[in-house]
Structures are given as structure tokens and as C-alpha cells.
Backbone as a ProteinNet text record, in pm:
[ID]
protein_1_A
[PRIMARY]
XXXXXXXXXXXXXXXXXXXXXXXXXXXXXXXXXXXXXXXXXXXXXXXXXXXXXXXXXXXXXXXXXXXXXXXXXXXXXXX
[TERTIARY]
30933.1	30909	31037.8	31011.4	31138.1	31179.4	31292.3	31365.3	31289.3	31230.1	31141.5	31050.7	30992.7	30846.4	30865	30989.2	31010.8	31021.7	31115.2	31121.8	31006.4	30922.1	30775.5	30695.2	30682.1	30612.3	30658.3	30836.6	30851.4	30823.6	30819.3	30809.5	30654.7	30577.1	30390.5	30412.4	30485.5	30469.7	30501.2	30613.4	30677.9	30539.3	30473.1	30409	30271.6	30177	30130.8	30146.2	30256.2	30302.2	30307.8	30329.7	30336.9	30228.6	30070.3	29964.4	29945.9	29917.4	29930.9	29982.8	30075.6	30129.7	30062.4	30047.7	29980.2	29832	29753.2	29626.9	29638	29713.3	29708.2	29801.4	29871.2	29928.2	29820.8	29705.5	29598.2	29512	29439.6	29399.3	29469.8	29599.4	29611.8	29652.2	29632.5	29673.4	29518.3	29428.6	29286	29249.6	29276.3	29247	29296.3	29433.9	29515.5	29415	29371.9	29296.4	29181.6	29090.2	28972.1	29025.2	29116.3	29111.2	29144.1	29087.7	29105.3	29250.8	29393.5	29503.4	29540.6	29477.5	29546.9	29636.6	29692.2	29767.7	29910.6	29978.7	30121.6	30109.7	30019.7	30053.2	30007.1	29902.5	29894.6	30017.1	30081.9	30173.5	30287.8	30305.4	30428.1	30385.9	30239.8	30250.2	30244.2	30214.7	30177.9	30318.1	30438	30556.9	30664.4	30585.6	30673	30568	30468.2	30383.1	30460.2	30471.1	30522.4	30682.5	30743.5	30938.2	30879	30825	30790.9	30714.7	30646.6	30568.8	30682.1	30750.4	30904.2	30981.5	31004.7	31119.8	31058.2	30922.9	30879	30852.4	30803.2	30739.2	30866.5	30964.8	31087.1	31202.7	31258.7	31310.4	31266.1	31091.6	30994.3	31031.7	31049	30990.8	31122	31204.6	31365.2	31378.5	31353.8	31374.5	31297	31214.8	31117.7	31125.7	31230.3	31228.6	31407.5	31491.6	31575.8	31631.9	31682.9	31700.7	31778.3	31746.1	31792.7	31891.3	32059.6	32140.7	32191.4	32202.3	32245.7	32335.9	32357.5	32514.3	32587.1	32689.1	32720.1	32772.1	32668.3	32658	32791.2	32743.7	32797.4	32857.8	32837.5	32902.5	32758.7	32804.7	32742.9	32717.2	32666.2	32646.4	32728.3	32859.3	32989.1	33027.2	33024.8	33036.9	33147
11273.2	11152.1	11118.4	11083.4	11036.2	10968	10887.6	10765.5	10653.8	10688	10607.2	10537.7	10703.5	10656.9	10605.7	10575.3	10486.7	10385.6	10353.3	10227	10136.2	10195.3	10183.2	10135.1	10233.8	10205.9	10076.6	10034.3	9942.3	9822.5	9803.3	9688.4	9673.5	9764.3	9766.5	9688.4	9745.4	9685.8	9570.1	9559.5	9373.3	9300.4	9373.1	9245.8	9265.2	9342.3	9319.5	9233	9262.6	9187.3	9002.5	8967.9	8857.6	8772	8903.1	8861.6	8800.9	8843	8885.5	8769.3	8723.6	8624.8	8447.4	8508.6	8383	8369.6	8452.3	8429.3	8377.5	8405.4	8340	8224.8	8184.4	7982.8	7968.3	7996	7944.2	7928	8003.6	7984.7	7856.7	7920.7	7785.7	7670.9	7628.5	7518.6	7443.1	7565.1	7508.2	7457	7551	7527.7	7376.9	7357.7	7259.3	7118.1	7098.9	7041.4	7004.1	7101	7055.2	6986.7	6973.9	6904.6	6732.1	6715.2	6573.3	6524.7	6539.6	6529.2	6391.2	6276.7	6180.6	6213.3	6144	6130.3	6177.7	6137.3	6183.1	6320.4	6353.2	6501.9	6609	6562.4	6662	6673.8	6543.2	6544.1	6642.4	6593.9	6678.7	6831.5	6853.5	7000.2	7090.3	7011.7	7050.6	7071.6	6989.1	7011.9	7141.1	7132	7272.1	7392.7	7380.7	7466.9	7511.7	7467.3	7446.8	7531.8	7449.8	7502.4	7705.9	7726.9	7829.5	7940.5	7846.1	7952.9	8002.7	7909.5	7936.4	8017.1	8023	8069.1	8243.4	8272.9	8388.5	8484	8379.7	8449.4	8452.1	8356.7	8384.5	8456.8	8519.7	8674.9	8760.6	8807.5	8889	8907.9	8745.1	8793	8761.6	8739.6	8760.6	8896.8	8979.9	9084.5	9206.5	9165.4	9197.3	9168	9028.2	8991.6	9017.6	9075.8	9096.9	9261.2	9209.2	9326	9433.6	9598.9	9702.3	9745.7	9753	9813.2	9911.6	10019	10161.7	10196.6	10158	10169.3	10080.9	10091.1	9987.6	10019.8	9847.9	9895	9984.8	10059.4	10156.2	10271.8	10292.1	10397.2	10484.3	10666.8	10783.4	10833.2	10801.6	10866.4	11000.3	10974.6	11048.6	10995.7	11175.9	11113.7	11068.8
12258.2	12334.6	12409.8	12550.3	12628.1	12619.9	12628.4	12597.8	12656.4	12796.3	12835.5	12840.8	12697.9	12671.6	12516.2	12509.2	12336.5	12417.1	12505.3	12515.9	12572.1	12619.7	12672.5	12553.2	12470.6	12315.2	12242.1	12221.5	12163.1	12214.1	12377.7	12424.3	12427.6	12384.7	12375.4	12237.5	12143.4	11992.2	11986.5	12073.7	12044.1	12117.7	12243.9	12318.4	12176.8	12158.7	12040.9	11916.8	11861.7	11773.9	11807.7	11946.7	11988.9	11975.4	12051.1	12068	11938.4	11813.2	11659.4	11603.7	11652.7	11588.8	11688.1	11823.2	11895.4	11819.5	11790.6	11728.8	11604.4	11500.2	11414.2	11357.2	11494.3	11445.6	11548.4	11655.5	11687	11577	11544	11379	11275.9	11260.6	11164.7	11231.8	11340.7	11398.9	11444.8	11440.9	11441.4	11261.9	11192.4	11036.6	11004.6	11054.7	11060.5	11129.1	11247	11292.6	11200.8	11163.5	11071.8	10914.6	10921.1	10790.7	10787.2	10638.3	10645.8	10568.2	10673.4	10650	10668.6	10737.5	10779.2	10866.4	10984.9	11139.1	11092.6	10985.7	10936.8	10865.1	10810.1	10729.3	10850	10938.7	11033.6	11137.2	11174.7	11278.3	11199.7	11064.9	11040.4	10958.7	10970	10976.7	11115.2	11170.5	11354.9	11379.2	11328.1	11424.8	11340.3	11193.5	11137.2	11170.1	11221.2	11277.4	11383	11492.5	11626.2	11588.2	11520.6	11496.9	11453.5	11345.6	11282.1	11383.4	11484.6	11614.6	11702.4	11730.1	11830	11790.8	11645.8	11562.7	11572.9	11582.1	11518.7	11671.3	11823	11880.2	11998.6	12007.2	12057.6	12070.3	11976.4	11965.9	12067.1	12021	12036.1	12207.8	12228.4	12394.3	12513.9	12478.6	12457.2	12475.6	12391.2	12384	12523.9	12507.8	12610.4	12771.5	12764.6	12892.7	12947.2	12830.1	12836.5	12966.5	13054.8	13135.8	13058.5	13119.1	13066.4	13141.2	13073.8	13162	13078.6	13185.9	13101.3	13176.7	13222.9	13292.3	13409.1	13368.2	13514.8	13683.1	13746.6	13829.9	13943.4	14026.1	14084.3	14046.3	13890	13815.2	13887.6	13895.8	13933.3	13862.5	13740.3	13627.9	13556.6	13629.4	13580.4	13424.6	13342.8	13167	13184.2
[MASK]
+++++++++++++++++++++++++++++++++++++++++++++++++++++++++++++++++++++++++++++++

């Protein structure tokens, strides 16, 4: 496999992994919704919901949106 086509593959896995993780704090943020929590236990599970969605799916896409430099610019690819 080419370097290209890893780095191709990992940034498929991270955006996967993202999807993966967006479906299920949708899920528990719907689960979260149907229950009978009262206005304060939902607000303050909604907002460690929320900190814990950021914390997990932010890296991910950081990483992803992070530009690739493999060398610098105007170097001729002289070792």
C-alpha cells in the first residue's frame, strides 16, 4: 500500500469513526430527551453530553482537517 493510499485509508477511518460517534450521542441525546428527568438533570446531562461529544469528535476532525506538509515549501525534493 502507498503512502498515499494509507493516508487515504486513515483519514476514511477517522471520518467513519466520527460518523460512529455522531450517531450515537444522537441516540443518547434522543434517549436523554425521552426520559422523565426533570429540566435540571436533563440540562446538566445535555451539557456533559455536549463537553464529552466535543472532547471525542474534535481531535478526530482536527486531524483530518489538518494540512499535510512533507516538505518545505520550495525545497526540490533534494535528500
Amino acid at each position: 500500500m502507498s503512502r498515499e493510499e494509507q493516508r487515504q485509508a486513515v483519514r476514511e477511518l477517522r471520518e467513519s469513526l466520527i460518523a460512529q460517534l455522531e450517531e450515537l450521542y444522537g441516540n443518547a441525546f434522543e434517549t436523554l430527551a425521552s426520559q422523565n428527568l426533570g429540566e435540571g438533570g436533563i440540562a446538566r446531562l445535555t451539557q456533559l453530553l455536549l463537553r464529552s461529544r466535543e472532547a471525542a469528535i474534535t481531535p478526530l476532525q482536527e486531524e483530518i482537517e489538518a494540512p499535510l506538509i512533507t516538505r518545505a515549501p520550495g525545497d526540490a525534493g533534494t535528500p
